Amino acid sequence: MQQRNVWSVLSLLVMATAVACGGGGDSGGDAAPAASAPAAPAPAAFDPASAGNVSGVVMLDGELPAAEELMMSSDPVCAMSASDTMSSTFVGSNGHLGNVFVYVKEGLEGRSFPDASGNVVLDQQGCRYTPHVLGMRVGQTLEITNSDPTLHNIHASPTANDEFNMGQPIQGMKFERSFDAAEIMVPFKCDVHGWMSAYVGVLDHPYFATTAADGMFDISTLPPGDYVIEAWHEQLGTQTQNVTVATGQTAEVSFTFTAP
Ligand SMILES: [Cu+2]
């Protein structure tokens, strides 16, 4: 009995020694201090000389819905300064659709890009938000300005970011906000003028565009690779397309939404 206990203890010691030596790593006892353990791999560097582009057009299949009449008479300033039948939701002509946000949804994971330079402006002018659809970067400054001699109330209702709701009663007022997280899309409303809305796409990369009234968009200087491009419209939803971007080439992508 006594002898078996001795052997048990000895075998435990042998095992413990083996574990201790093995724990030193593959370098056979020449263990590196924990502090010099390799950090997470640096994001893949991107040489702009290797870039390609994506461009295309967003079409609307069917009739562009007529602009609805807005109840601007509730505010004489608005009634005087703007047409009350201009739609921001459906913009375009000849089957081309504007105010569609187009961006790289997948394919840039693990990359990092220089911070955005300059601010993005969302103006309240003629009792509308200008622009109606815009994109910006995480952390970039959004300047919200009031060009109208009337009270506007800027009410952003994000889901991934913090909500805010502030009045701008005086023409020329300006305040600044930024967003901490990517979000497609942050809706903006004016609580004073029910017809006023805007949508802000917040991204952690610079590859996005809003279609003009001719439906065209360009996303330039992309690293070569395979991407999923998404087109977003506030009422018609989203569509995606896969695209391969090659150095020095412009990949053409088009989207067609069906009119409501
Ligand atoms: Cu307003």
mmCIF file of N, CA and C in Angstrom, residues 174-244:
data_model
loop_
_atom_site.group_PDB
_atom_site.id
_atom_site.type_symbol
_atom_site.label_atom_id
_atom_site.label_comp_id
_atom_site.label_asym_id
_atom_site.label_seq_id
_atom_site.Cartn_x
_atom_site.Cartn_y
_atom_site.Cartn_z
ATOM 1 N N LYS A 174 -27.240 76.378 -35.800
ATOM 2 C CA LYS A 174 -26.499 75.211 -36.266
ATOM 3 C C LYS A 174 -26.102 74.395 -35.046
ATOM 4 N N PHE A 175 -26.248 73.104 -35.127
ATOM 5 C CA PHE A 175 -25.567 72.281 -34.129
ATOM 6 C C PHE A 175 -24.998 71.038 -34.770
ATOM 7 N N GLU A 176 -24.137 70.380 -34.011
ATOM 8 C CA GLU A 176 -23.366 69.275 -34.575
ATOM 9 C C GLU A 176 -23.621 67.999 -33.797
ATOM 10 N N ARG A 177 -23.680 66.919 -34.542
ATOM 11 C CA ARG A 177 -23.834 65.598 -33.942
ATOM 12 C C ARG A 177 -22.939 64.624 -34.704
ATOM 13 N N SER A 178 -22.685 63.461 -34.077
ATOM 14 C CA SER A 178 -22.029 62.385 -34.821
ATOM 15 C C SER A 178 -22.613 61.063 -34.334
ATOM 16 N N PHE A 179 -22.315 60.013 -35.047
ATOM 17 C CA PHE A 179 -22.843 58.686 -34.703
ATOM 18 C C PHE A 179 -21.681 57.740 -34.425
ATOM 19 N N ASP A 180 -21.885 56.889 -33.424
ATOM 20 C CA ASP A 180 -20.817 55.991 -32.980
ATOM 21 C C ASP A 180 -20.814 54.646 -33.691
ATOM 22 N N ALA A 181 -21.920 54.316 -34.329
ATOM 23 C CA ALA A 181 -22.034 52.975 -34.916
ATOM 24 C C ALA A 181 -22.614 53.076 -36.321
ATOM 25 N N ALA A 182 -22.227 52.132 -37.153
ATOM 26 C CA ALA A 182 -22.799 52.075 -38.504
ATOM 27 C C ALA A 182 -24.284 51.761 -38.400
ATOM 28 N N GLU A 183 -25.054 52.402 -39.265
ATOM 29 C CA GLU A 183 -26.496 52.167 -39.245
ATOM 30 C C GLU A 183 -27.110 52.557 -40.590
ATOM 31 N N ILE A 184 -27.891 51.625 -41.140
ATOM 32 C CA ILE A 184 -28.636 51.870 -42.388
ATOM 33 C C ILE A 184 -30.105 51.766 -42.050
ATOM 34 N N MET A 185 -30.849 52.785 -42.055
ATOM 35 C CA MET A 185 -30.555 54.213 -42.185
ATOM 36 C C MET A 185 -31.068 54.864 -40.906
ATOM 37 N N VAL A 186 -30.548 56.031 -40.565
ATOM 38 C CA VAL A 186 -31.077 56.773 -39.422
ATOM 39 C C VAL A 186 -32.181 57.716 -39.928
ATOM 40 N N PRO A 187 -33.423 57.519 -39.469
ATOM 41 C CA PRO A 187 -34.499 58.417 -39.914
ATOM 42 C C PRO A 187 -34.511 59.721 -39.115
ATOM 43 N N PHE A 188 -34.757 60.812 -39.831
ATOM 44 C CA PHE A 188 -34.915 62.131 -39.227
ATOM 45 C C PHE A 188 -36.316 62.639 -39.528
ATOM 46 N N LYS A 189 -36.937 63.246 -38.530
ATOM 47 C CA LYS A 189 -38.249 63.861 -38.719
ATOM 48 C C LYS A 189 -38.238 65.237 -38.077
ATOM 49 N N CYS A 190 -39.123 66.081 -38.591
ATOM 50 C CA CYS A 190 -39.394 67.344 -37.907
ATOM 51 C C CYS A 190 -40.757 67.179 -37.244
ATOM 52 N N ASP A 191 -40.794 67.381 -35.940
ATOM 53 C CA ASP A 191 -42.057 67.200 -35.223
ATOM 54 C C ASP A 191 -43.014 68.370 -35.438
ATOM 55 N N VAL A 192 -42.503 69.471 -35.983
ATOM 56 C CA VAL A 192 -43.357 70.631 -36.253
ATOM 57 C C VAL A 192 -44.050 70.486 -37.604
ATOM 58 N N HIS A 193 -43.293 70.008 -38.597
ATOM 59 C CA HIS A 193 -43.801 69.893 -39.968
ATOM 60 C C HIS A 193 -43.778 68.413 -40.359
ATOM 61 N N GLY A 194 -44.945 67.812 -40.325
ATOM 62 C CA GLY A 194 -45.039 66.357 -40.477
ATOM 63 C C GLY A 194 -44.527 65.806 -41.791
ATOM 64 N N TRP A 195 -44.408 66.651 -42.812
ATOM 65 C CA TRP A 195 -43.943 66.168 -44.110
ATOM 66 C C TRP A 195 -42.417 66.112 -44.208
ATOM 67 N N MET A 196 -41.714 66.691 -43.225
ATOM 68 C CA MET A 196 -40.249 66.769 -43.311
ATOM 69 C C MET A 196 -39.609 65.478 -42.819
ATOM 70 N N SER A 197 -38.842 64.843 -43.703
ATOM 71 C CA SER A 197 -38.108 63.649 -43.298
ATOM 72 C C SER A 197 -36.790 63.582 -44.057
ATOM 73 N N ALA A 198 -35.844 62.917 -43.448
ATOM 74 C CA ALA A 198 -34.545 62.683 -44.087
ATOM 75 C C ALA A 198 -34.016 61.342 -43.592
ATOM 76 N N TYR A 199 -33.075 60.789 -44.344
ATOM 77 C CA TYR A 199 -32.484 59.494 -43.979
ATOM 78 C C TYR A 199 -30.970 59.596 -44.131
ATOM 79 N N VAL A 200 -30.284 59.171 -43.077
ATOM 80 C CA VAL A 200 -28.824 59.272 -43.065
ATOM 81 C C VAL A 200 -28.225 57.875 -42.925
ATOM 82 N N GLY A 201 -27.420 57.492 -43.901
ATOM 83 C CA GLY A 201 -26.693 56.220 -43.838
ATOM 84 C C GLY A 201 -25.355 56.445 -43.160
ATOM 85 N N VAL A 202 -25.078 55.682 -42.098
ATOM 86 C CA VAL A 202 -23.830 55.840 -41.352
ATOM 87 C C VAL A 202 -22.987 54.583 -41.563
ATOM 88 N N LEU A 203 -21.778 54.763 -42.068
ATOM 89 C CA LEU A 203 -20.947 53.614 -42.421
ATOM 90 C C LEU A 203 -19.539 53.740 -41.856
ATOM 91 N N ASP A 204 -18.902 52.586 -41.655
ATOM 92 C CA ASP A 204 -17.533 52.587 -41.149
ATOM 93 C C ASP A 204 -16.520 52.503 -42.295
ATOM 94 N N HIS A 205 -16.956 52.855 -43.492
ATOM 95 C CA HIS A 205 -16.060 52.939 -44.647
ATOM 96 C C HIS A 205 -16.590 54.037 -45.576
ATOM 97 N N PRO A 206 -15.790 54.443 -46.550
ATOM 98 C CA PRO A 206 -16.205 55.594 -47.378
ATOM 99 C C PRO A 206 -16.902 55.231 -48.685
ATOM 100 N N TYR A 207 -17.409 54.001 -48.806
ATOM 101 C CA TYR A 207 -17.902 53.567 -50.117
ATOM 102 C C TYR A 207 -19.428 53.567 -50.178
ATOM 103 N N PHE A 208 -19.971 54.753 -50.451
ATOM 104 C CA PHE A 208 -21.418 54.906 -50.532
ATOM 105 C C PHE A 208 -21.735 56.088 -51.440
ATOM 106 N N ALA A 209 -22.974 56.144 -51.902
ATOM 107 C CA ALA A 209 -23.415 57.230 -52.777
ATOM 108 C C ALA A 209 -24.927 57.307 -52.714
ATOM 109 N N THR A 210 -25.454 58.476 -53.076
ATOM 110 C CA THR A 210 -26.896 58.645 -53.213
ATOM 111 C C THR A 210 -27.187 58.931 -54.676
ATOM 112 N N THR A 211 -28.176 58.249 -55.238
ATOM 113 C CA THR A 211 -28.460 58.507 -56.649
ATOM 114 C C THR A 211 -29.054 59.891 -56.820
ATOM 115 N N ALA A 212 -28.616 60.544 -57.888
ATOM 116 C CA ALA A 212 -29.218 61.813 -58.288
ATOM 117 C C ALA A 212 -30.530 61.506 -59.003
ATOM 118 N N ALA A 213 -31.221 62.565 -59.446
ATOM 119 C CA ALA A 213 -32.514 62.379 -60.095
ATOM 120 C C ALA A 213 -32.403 61.531 -61.361
ATOM 121 N N ASP A 214 -31.190 61.438 -61.930
ATOM 122 C CA ASP A 214 -31.020 60.598 -63.118
ATOM 123 C C ASP A 214 -30.715 59.140 -62.751
ATOM 124 N N GLY A 215 -30.789 58.820 -61.453
ATOM 125 C CA GLY A 215 -30.585 57.448 -60.999
ATOM 126 C C GLY A 215 -29.138 56.984 -60.964
ATOM 127 N N MET A 216 -28.209 57.856 -61.367
ATOM 128 C CA MET A 216 -26.815 57.422 -61.483
ATOM 129 C C MET A 216 -26.093 57.473 -60.134
ATOM 130 N N PHE A 217 -25.137 56.581 -59.991
ATOM 131 C CA PHE A 217 -24.268 56.624 -58.815
ATOM 132 C C PHE A 217 -22.865 56.167 -59.191
ATOM 133 N N ASP A 218 -21.890 56.613 -58.421
ATOM 134 C CA ASP A 218 -20.492 56.204 -58.575
ATOM 135 C C ASP A 218 -19.905 55.940 -57.205
ATOM 136 N N ILE A 219 -19.251 54.812 -57.082
ATOM 137 C CA ILE A 219 -18.497 54.515 -55.855
ATOM 138 C C ILE A 219 -17.078 54.222 -56.320
ATOM 139 N N SER A 220 -16.170 55.139 -56.007
ATOM 140 C CA SER A 220 -14.846 55.031 -56.628
ATOM 141 C C SER A 220 -13.763 54.671 -55.630
ATOM 142 N N THR A 221 -12.623 54.279 -56.174
ATOM 143 C CA THR A 221 -11.401 53.991 -55.416
ATOM 144 C C THR A 221 -11.605 52.879 -54.399
ATOM 145 N N LEU A 222 -12.199 51.790 -54.880
ATOM 146 C CA LEU A 222 -12.411 50.611 -54.034
ATOM 147 C C LEU A 222 -11.213 49.669 -54.152
ATOM 148 N N PRO A 223 -10.844 49.022 -53.060
ATOM 149 C CA PRO A 223 -9.841 47.960 -53.179
ATOM 150 C C PRO A 223 -10.386 46.850 -54.086
ATOM 151 N N PRO A 224 -9.526 46.225 -54.894
ATOM 152 C CA PRO A 224 -10.005 45.112 -55.720
ATOM 153 C C PRO A 224 -10.584 44.023 -54.825
ATOM 154 N N GLY A 225 -11.663 43.406 -55.277
ATOM 155 C CA GLY A 225 -12.257 42.343 -54.471
ATOM 156 C C GLY A 225 -13.696 42.091 -54.859
ATOM 157 N N ASP A 226 -14.296 41.183 -54.109
ATOM 158 C CA ASP A 226 -15.700 40.831 -54.336
ATOM 159 C C ASP A 226 -16.562 41.525 -53.290
ATOM 160 N N TYR A 227 -17.643 42.136 -53.750
ATOM 161 C CA TYR A 227 -18.488 42.915 -52.852
ATOM 162 C C TYR A 227 -19.957 42.600 -53.043
ATOM 163 N N VAL A 228 -20.696 42.861 -51.982
ATOM 164 C CA VAL A 228 -22.152 42.914 -52.084
ATOM 165 C C VAL A 228 -22.527 44.396 -52.016
ATOM 166 N N ILE A 229 -23.210 44.859 -53.045
ATOM 167 C CA ILE A 229 -23.667 46.251 -53.095
ATOM 168 C C ILE A 229 -25.162 46.255 -52.800
ATOM 169 N N GLU A 230 -25.565 47.140 -51.896
ATOM 170 C CA GLU A 230 -26.993 47.245 -51.591
ATOM 171 C C GLU A 230 -27.523 48.604 -52.025
ATOM 172 N N ALA A 231 -28.732 48.586 -52.571
ATOM 173 C CA ALA A 231 -29.452 49.823 -52.897
ATOM 174 C C ALA A 231 -30.659 49.892 -51.975
ATOM 175 N N TRP A 232 -30.816 51.039 -51.312
ATOM 176 C CA TRP A 232 -31.874 51.237 -50.312
ATOM 177 C C TRP A 232 -32.776 52.371 -50.747
ATOM 178 N N HIS A 233 -34.069 52.136 -50.718
ATOM 179 C CA HIS A 233 -35.038 53.213 -50.955
ATOM 180 C C HIS A 233 -36.036 53.219 -49.805
ATOM 181 N N GLU A 234 -36.420 54.406 -49.377
ATOM 182 C CA GLU A 234 -37.215 54.515 -48.143
ATOM 183 C C GLU A 234 -38.563 53.807 -48.209
ATOM 184 N N GLN A 235 -39.144 53.696 -49.404
ATOM 185 C CA GLN A 235 -40.427 52.988 -49.484
ATOM 186 C C GLN A 235 -40.335 51.669 -50.236
ATOM 187 N N LEU A 236 -39.357 51.552 -51.104
ATOM 188 C CA LEU A 236 -39.305 50.365 -51.965
ATOM 189 C C LEU A 236 -38.366 49.295 -51.427
ATOM 190 N N GLY A 237 -37.759 49.554 -50.285
ATOM 191 C CA GLY A 237 -36.946 48.523 -49.637
ATOM 192 C C GLY A 237 -35.526 48.451 -50.166
ATOM 193 N N THR A 238 -34.939 47.254 -50.132
ATOM 194 C CA THR A 238 -33.530 47.100 -50.509
ATOM 195 C C THR A 238 -33.378 46.012 -51.565
ATOM 196 N N GLN A 239 -32.302 46.143 -52.314
ATOM 197 C CA GLN A 239 -31.882 45.112 -53.258
ATOM 198 C C GLN A 239 -30.374 44.984 -53.147
ATOM 199 N N THR A 240 -29.861 43.778 -53.374
ATOM 200 C CA THR A 240 -28.409 43.613 -53.368
ATOM 201 C C THR A 240 -27.936 42.981 -54.675
ATOM 202 N N GLN A 241 -26.687 43.247 -54.987
ATOM 203 C CA GLN A 241 -26.034 42.641 -56.150
ATOM 204 C C GLN A 241 -24.591 42.335 -55.776
ATOM 205 N N ASN A 242 -24.085 41.219 -56.320
ATOM 206 C CA ASN A 242 -22.675 40.890 -56.146
ATOM 207 C C ASN A 242 -21.886 41.506 -57.290
ATOM 208 N N VAL A 243 -20.696 41.981 -56.946
ATOM 209 C CA VAL A 243 -19.872 42.604 -57.978
ATOM 210 C C VAL A 243 -18.399 42.325 -57.671
ATOM 211 N N THR A 244 -17.621 42.162 -58.727
ATOM 212 C CA THR A 244 -16.179 41.997 -58.571
ATOM 213 C C THR A 244 -15.483 43.235 -59.104
#
